[in-house]
Amino acid sequence: MKILVINGPNLNMLGKRDKEIYGGKTLAEIDSLIREQGEALNIEVVTFQSNSEGALIDFIQEQADSASGIIINPGALTHYGFSLRDALADTKLPLIEVHLSNIYAREEWRAQSVIAPIAKGQISGLGWRGYIAALRALVAQLRGEG
Ligand code: DQA
């Protein structure tokens, strides 16, 4: 089983960017914790980050046929990324949306997600542990565990 874990614009700056909001870990550290969880679950995890919506879409289109599910933190594209949403919807793959911060407790414009309506679920505000929780939940659902 292969799960794609995708991060959008500015998430390459984790570790430097607004640490009180996003935590102190770099994306490389978070990706490695996700990969460790993947090994524990005996699945393949492919991680990808881009600052460009087009590159995210290209990656999704290239990988979708061989993947079983997607975990994505779309960054600010969450709030207006309709092309990204269409690409994710076209895959027909189960999807979990993750945010490090609680997008409902910040500026009003962050409380709207154009991705959430096509997601199985959303985890917002649990920091890097949100990715781990999403991976465990997605794999359990795909395995039909109750
Ligand atoms: C974010 C929340 C977004 O509003 C913001 O633009 C980000 C990160 C989060 O993980 O909390 O880049 O997706």
XYZ file of N, CA and C and ligand atoms in Angstrom:
451
model
N 0.851 -1.203 0.000
C 0.000 0.000 0.000
C 0.883 1.248 0.000
N 0.565 2.170 -0.914
C 1.363 3.411 -0.994
C 0.480 4.626 -0.666
N 0.943 5.444 0.264
C 0.224 6.674 0.656
C 1.087 7.879 0.297
N 0.460 8.866 -0.351
C 1.157 10.116 -0.686
C 0.954 11.119 0.445
N 2.028 11.721 0.896
C 1.932 12.765 1.928
C 2.486 14.056 1.321
N 1.586 14.991 1.082
C 1.898 16.161 0.267
C 1.800 17.447 1.097
N 2.769 18.314 0.929
C 2.749 19.619 1.596
C 2.852 20.737 0.558
N 2.041 21.761 0.757
C 1.973 22.860 -0.199
C 2.886 24.027 0.153
N 2.580 25.194 -0.414
C 3.438 26.373 -0.330
C 3.852 26.755 1.082
N 5.105 27.118 1.201
C 5.727 27.671 2.420
C 5.994 26.634 3.510
N 5.529 25.411 3.322
C 5.757 24.406 4.374
C 7.200 23.906 4.352
N 7.940 24.220 3.289
C 9.391 23.963 3.280
C 10.119 24.844 4.300
N 9.439 25.880 4.793
C 10.068 26.809 5.740
C 9.811 26.427 7.198
N 9.150 25.300 7.428
C 8.896 24.877 8.813
C 10.214 24.774 9.565
N 10.153 25.128 10.854
C 11.389 25.148 11.646
C 11.907 26.567 11.777
N 11.584 27.398 10.752
C 11.987 28.815 10.790
C 10.758 29.703 10.887
N 9.648 29.211 10.330
C 8.459 30.018 10.110
C 7.546 29.980 11.335
N 7.187 31.141 11.912
C 6.175 31.218 12.978
C 6.136 29.987 13.869
N 7.212 29.763 14.600
C 7.337 28.519 15.394
C 6.227 28.349 16.433
N 5.728 29.495 16.970
C 4.660 29.386 17.992
C 3.400 28.833 17.349
N 3.240 29.098 16.051
C 2.020 28.633 15.362
C 2.230 27.237 14.785
N 3.390 27.014 14.153
C 3.575 25.778 13.387
C 4.498 24.769 14.063
N 5.099 25.150 15.210
C 6.007 24.227 15.893
C 7.430 24.374 15.389
N 8.366 23.717 16.074
C 9.788 23.933 15.792
C 10.408 22.910 14.855
N 9.677 21.886 14.460
C 10.288 20.843 13.618
C 10.357 21.290 12.164
N 11.420 20.863 11.490
C 11.527 21.131 10.052
C 10.652 20.119 9.310
N 10.408 20.410 8.027
C 9.607 19.467 7.225
C 10.356 18.143 7.076
N 11.682 18.193 6.957
C 12.463 16.954 6.836
C 12.287 16.093 8.090
N 12.275 16.736 9.254
C 12.069 15.981 10.516
C 10.663 15.372 10.563
N 9.681 16.165 10.156
C 8.297 15.655 10.159
C 8.170 14.507 9.157
N 8.722 14.686 7.959
C 8.653 13.625 6.934
C 9.293 12.345 7.453
N 10.388 12.483 8.200
C 11.044 11.271 8.671
C 10.209 10.579 9.752
N 9.518 11.351 10.606
C 8.606 10.743 11.588
C 7.433 10.048 10.888
N 6.951 10.647 9.800
C 5.848 10.029 9.041
C 6.329 8.723 8.398
N 7.546 8.759 7.842
C 8.088 7.542 7.218
C 8.286 6.423 8.245
N 8.728 6.811 9.465
C 8.861 5.817 10.554
C 7.518 5.171 10.858
N 6.473 6.006 10.919
C 5.132 5.465 11.180
C 4.703 4.562 10.016
N 5.065 4.960 8.814
C 4.768 4.129 7.636
C 5.414 2.759 7.752
N 6.682 2.740 8.185
C 7.380 1.448 8.365
C 6.669 0.605 9.413
N 6.263 1.255 10.517
C 5.560 0.520 11.583
C 4.252 -0.074 11.062
N 3.630 0.630 10.136
C 2.360 0.140 9.572
C 2.588 -0.789 8.379
N 3.867 -0.915 8.007
C 4.219 -1.790 6.889
C 3.665 -1.300 5.552
N 3.728 -0.012 5.348
C 3.264 0.572 4.091
C 4.369 1.468 3.516
N 4.187 1.846 2.244
C 5.123 2.771 1.600
C 4.554 4.187 1.702
N 5.412 5.131 2.098
C 4.992 6.533 2.158
C 5.854 7.316 1.173
N 5.215 8.101 0.311
C 5.970 8.972 -0.599
C 5.646 10.412 -0.225
N 6.671 11.176 0.143
C 6.444 12.557 0.567
C 6.830 13.515 -0.559
N 6.137 14.648 -0.596
C 6.403 15.653 -1.643
C 5.990 17.022 -1.121
N 6.790 18.027 -1.437
C 6.428 19.413 -1.105
C 6.729 20.290 -2.311
N 5.847 21.244 -2.572
C 6.167 22.260 -3.573
C 5.499 23.569 -3.202
N 6.132 24.653 -3.653
C 5.539 25.983 -3.476
C 4.642 26.336 -4.655
N 4.570 25.442 -5.625
C 3.831 25.746 -6.848
C 2.616 24.823 -6.998
N 1.459 25.403 -7.227
C 0.238 24.602 -7.370
C 0.362 23.642 -8.551
N 0.967 24.124 -9.656
C 1.127 23.271 -10.842
C 1.980 22.050 -10.547
N 3.066 22.226 -9.805
C 3.954 21.097 -9.487
C 3.235 20.100 -8.582
N 2.403 20.601 -7.673
C 1.626 19.696 -6.802
C 0.671 18.865 -7.655
N 0.018 19.532 -8.612
C -0.934 18.833 -9.496
C -0.206 17.809 -10.354
N 0.949 18.185 -10.916
C 1.732 17.224 -11.722
C 2.074 15.997 -10.894
N 2.513 16.207 -9.658
C 2.880 15.077 -8.789
C 1.661 14.188 -8.531
N 0.540 14.806 -8.211
C -0.685 14.031 -7.922
C -1.086 13.214 -9.151
N -1.044 13.838 -10.331
C -1.437 13.120 -11.563
C -0.474 11.965 -11.862
N 0.812 12.184 -11.611
C 1.805 11.124 -11.884
C 1.667 9.942 -10.928
N 1.328 10.233 -9.677
C 1.381 9.199 -8.626
C 0.049 8.503 -8.356
N -1.060 9.152 -8.750
C -2.380 8.690 -8.280
C -2.655 7.229 -8.612
N -2.293 6.790 -9.832
C -2.654 5.429 -10.251
C -2.013 4.361 -9.376
N -0.859 4.671 -8.809
C -0.170 3.645 -8.010
C -0.354 3.868 -6.503
N -1.214 4.836 -6.125
C -1.376 5.137 -4.699
C -2.741 4.673 -4.194
N -2.820 4.483 -2.871
C -4.086 4.061 -2.248
C -4.785 5.194 -1.517
N -4.048 6.261 -1.198
C -4.660 7.360 -0.466
C -3.717 8.545 -0.385
N -4.284 9.679 0.008
C -3.521 10.932 0.047
C -3.733 11.646 1.380
N -2.627 12.135 1.943
C -2.684 13.053 3.085
C -2.076 14.355 2.589
N -2.788 15.443 2.761
C -2.263 16.716 2.230
C -2.469 17.863 3.202
N -1.400 18.651 3.355
C -1.500 19.966 3.970
C -1.284 20.949 2.830
N -2.359 21.531 2.322
C -2.233 22.374 1.125
C -1.704 23.777 1.408
N -1.329 24.088 2.670
C -0.901 25.453 2.988
C -2.028 26.415 2.644
N -1.679 27.606 2.171
C -2.714 28.605 1.877
C -3.586 28.207 0.688
N -3.140 27.235 -0.120
C -3.995 26.758 -1.225
C -5.281 26.135 -0.699
N -5.267 25.744 0.581
C -6.474 25.258 1.251
C -7.648 26.183 0.988
N -7.355 27.481 0.996
C -8.422 28.470 1.051
C -8.893 28.944 -0.326
N -8.118 28.610 -1.393
C -8.537 29.099 -2.726
C -8.030 28.225 -3.867
N -7.443 27.080 -3.568
C -6.776 26.288 -4.614
C -7.733 25.365 -5.367
N -8.526 25.952 -6.259
C -9.547 25.144 -6.952
C -8.933 24.147 -7.933
N -7.805 24.507 -8.562
C -7.167 23.547 -9.482
C -6.627 22.362 -8.699
N -6.066 22.647 -7.535
C -5.560 21.563 -6.682
C -6.724 20.681 -6.236
N -7.814 21.302 -5.834
C -8.991 20.526 -5.431
C -9.456 19.623 -6.561
N -9.540 20.166 -7.791
C -9.992 19.348 -8.928
C -9.050 18.166 -9.150
N -7.747 18.419 -9.067
C -6.773 17.334 -9.275
C -6.942 16.251 -8.216
N -7.157 16.661 -6.979
C -7.347 15.683 -5.893
C -8.640 14.908 -6.109
N -9.701 15.611 -6.483
C -10.998 14.945 -6.707
C -10.894 13.956 -7.864
N -10.150 14.323 -8.919
C -10.014 13.447 -10.093
C -9.368 12.111 -9.738
N -8.557 12.081 -8.701
C -7.883 10.818 -8.349
C -8.866 9.793 -7.787
N -9.976 10.288 -7.227
C -10.972 9.428 -6.544
C -10.364 8.692 -5.334
N -9.196 9.116 -4.907
C -8.544 8.443 -3.768
C -9.049 9.037 -2.452
N -9.107 8.219 -1.389
C -9.452 8.783 -0.078
C -8.371 9.757 0.373
N -8.833 10.842 0.963
C -7.950 11.974 1.244
C -8.191 12.467 2.671
N -7.117 12.768 3.375
C -7.246 13.454 4.670
C -6.468 14.758 4.598
N -7.145 15.837 4.993
C -6.539 17.172 5.003
C -5.954 17.426 6.392
N -4.715 17.888 6.425
C -4.040 18.140 7.707
C -3.578 19.595 7.767
N -3.754 20.198 8.928
C -3.166 21.517 9.210
C -2.446 21.461 10.545
N -1.264 22.032 10.577
C -0.517 22.088 11.833
C -1.249 22.972 12.845
N -1.716 24.119 12.375
C -2.416 25.061 13.254
C -3.919 24.807 13.187
N -4.638 25.390 14.143
C -6.101 25.296 14.121
C -6.629 26.426 13.234
N -6.992 26.082 11.989
C -7.372 27.126 11.030
C -8.673 27.842 11.423
N -9.412 27.275 12.395
C -10.671 27.888 12.840
C -10.449 28.896 13.962
N -9.228 28.948 14.486
C -8.936 29.835 15.609
C -8.039 30.996 15.182
N -7.931 31.219 13.861
C -7.017 32.255 13.361
C -7.811 33.294 12.555
N -7.207 33.889 11.528
C -7.928 34.876 10.736
C -9.148 34.213 10.085
N -10.172 35.032 9.866
C -11.437 34.497 9.338
C -11.249 33.780 7.998
N -10.379 34.330 7.112
C -10.223 33.744 5.784
C -9.630 32.343 5.821
N -8.958 31.989 6.950
C -8.377 30.644 7.031
C -9.416 29.584 7.387
N -10.563 30.023 7.852
C -11.571 29.064 8.317
C -12.294 28.387 7.162
N -12.065 28.879 5.934
C -12.707 28.251 4.771
C -11.706 27.350 4.055
N -12.103 26.100 3.817
C -11.270 25.175 3.045
C -12.038 24.730 1.812
N -11.417 24.896 0.629
C -12.061 24.391 -0.603
C -11.737 22.907 -0.791
N -10.845 22.376 0.035
C -10.450 20.963 -0.055
C -11.351 20.089 0.839
N -11.767 20.625 1.981
C -12.502 19.823 2.976
C -13.716 19.077 2.405
N -14.503 19.693 1.496
C -15.678 18.960 1.003
C -15.353 17.667 0.254
N -14.117 17.517 -0.248
C -13.777 16.274 -0.955
C -12.907 15.356 -0.082
N -12.705 15.764 1.168
C -11.850 14.957 2.063
C -12.712 14.008 2.888
N -12.125 12.876 3.273
C -12.805 11.992 4.227
C -12.861 12.670 5.583
N -11.807 13.423 5.893
C -11.767 14.113 7.167
C -10.651 15.124 7.197
N -10.615 15.875 8.276
C -9.626 16.948 8.420
C -9.079 16.942 9.843
N -7.778 17.142 9.973
C -7.157 17.279 11.294
C -6.488 18.638 11.324
N -6.867 19.477 12.289
C -6.403 20.854 12.314
C -6.021 21.240 13.734
N -4.759 21.630 13.926
C -4.373 22.172 15.226
C -3.568 21.229 16.100
N -3.240 20.041 15.595
C -2.494 19.074 16.418
C -1.008 19.061 16.098
N -0.533 20.071 15.340
C 0.889 20.116 15.000
C 1.279 18.920 14.140
N 2.578 18.533 14.215
C 3.082 17.449 13.355
C 2.393 16.120 13.643
N 1.855 15.961 14.863
C 1.188 14.704 15.199
C -0.076 14.494 14.370
N -0.591 15.590 13.804
C -1.763 15.460 12.938
C -1.482 14.567 11.728
N -0.245 14.651 11.188
C 0.096 13.803 10.022
C 0.118 12.328 10.426
N 0.640 12.064 11.629
C 0.742 10.677 12.109
C -0.660 10.110 12.337
N -1.508 10.930 12.984
C -2.884 10.493 13.241
C -3.612 10.238 11.917
N -3.381 11.123 10.941
C -4.030 10.966 9.633
C -3.575 9.673 8.964
N -2.280 9.391 9.041
C -1.749 8.185 8.391
C -2.346 6.929 9.033
N -2.379 6.913 10.345
C -2.931 5.736 11.050
C -4.405 5.549 10.692
N -5.160 6.650 10.694
C -6.596 6.559 10.397
C -6.835 6.105 8.957
N -6.079 6.685 8.027
C -6.277 6.361 6.608
C -5.961 4.891 6.331
N -4.857 4.416 6.881
C -4.452 3.013 6.656
C -5.466 2.067 7.307
N -5.923 2.396 8.504
C -6.921 1.546 9.176
C -8.190 1.465 8.344
N -8.606 2.596 7.787
C -9.829 2.604 6.956
C -9.610 1.798 5.692
N -8.447 1.969 5.056
C -8.180 1.237 3.819
C -8.093 -0.277 4.083
N -7.656 -0.634 5.276
C -7.562 -2.069 5.624
C -8.883 -2.612 6.139
N -9.873 -1.720 6.239
C -11.188 -2.161 6.687
C -11.235 -2.510 8.168
N -10.308 -1.902 8.920
C -10.323 -2.159 10.364
C -11.462 -1.344 10.990
N -12.168 -1.910 11.904
C -13.371 -1.271 12.447
C -13.094 -0.058 13.283
C -1.577 25.679 7.323
C -2.646 26.767 7.563
C -2.765 27.672 6.350
O -3.760 28.663 6.573
C -1.450 28.356 6.073
O -1.552 29.154 4.911
C -0.317 27.396 5.964
C -0.236 26.292 6.919
C -1.308 24.840 8.600
O -0.683 23.796 8.469
O -1.730 25.217 9.694
O 0.595 27.547 5.144
O -2.028 24.812 6.317
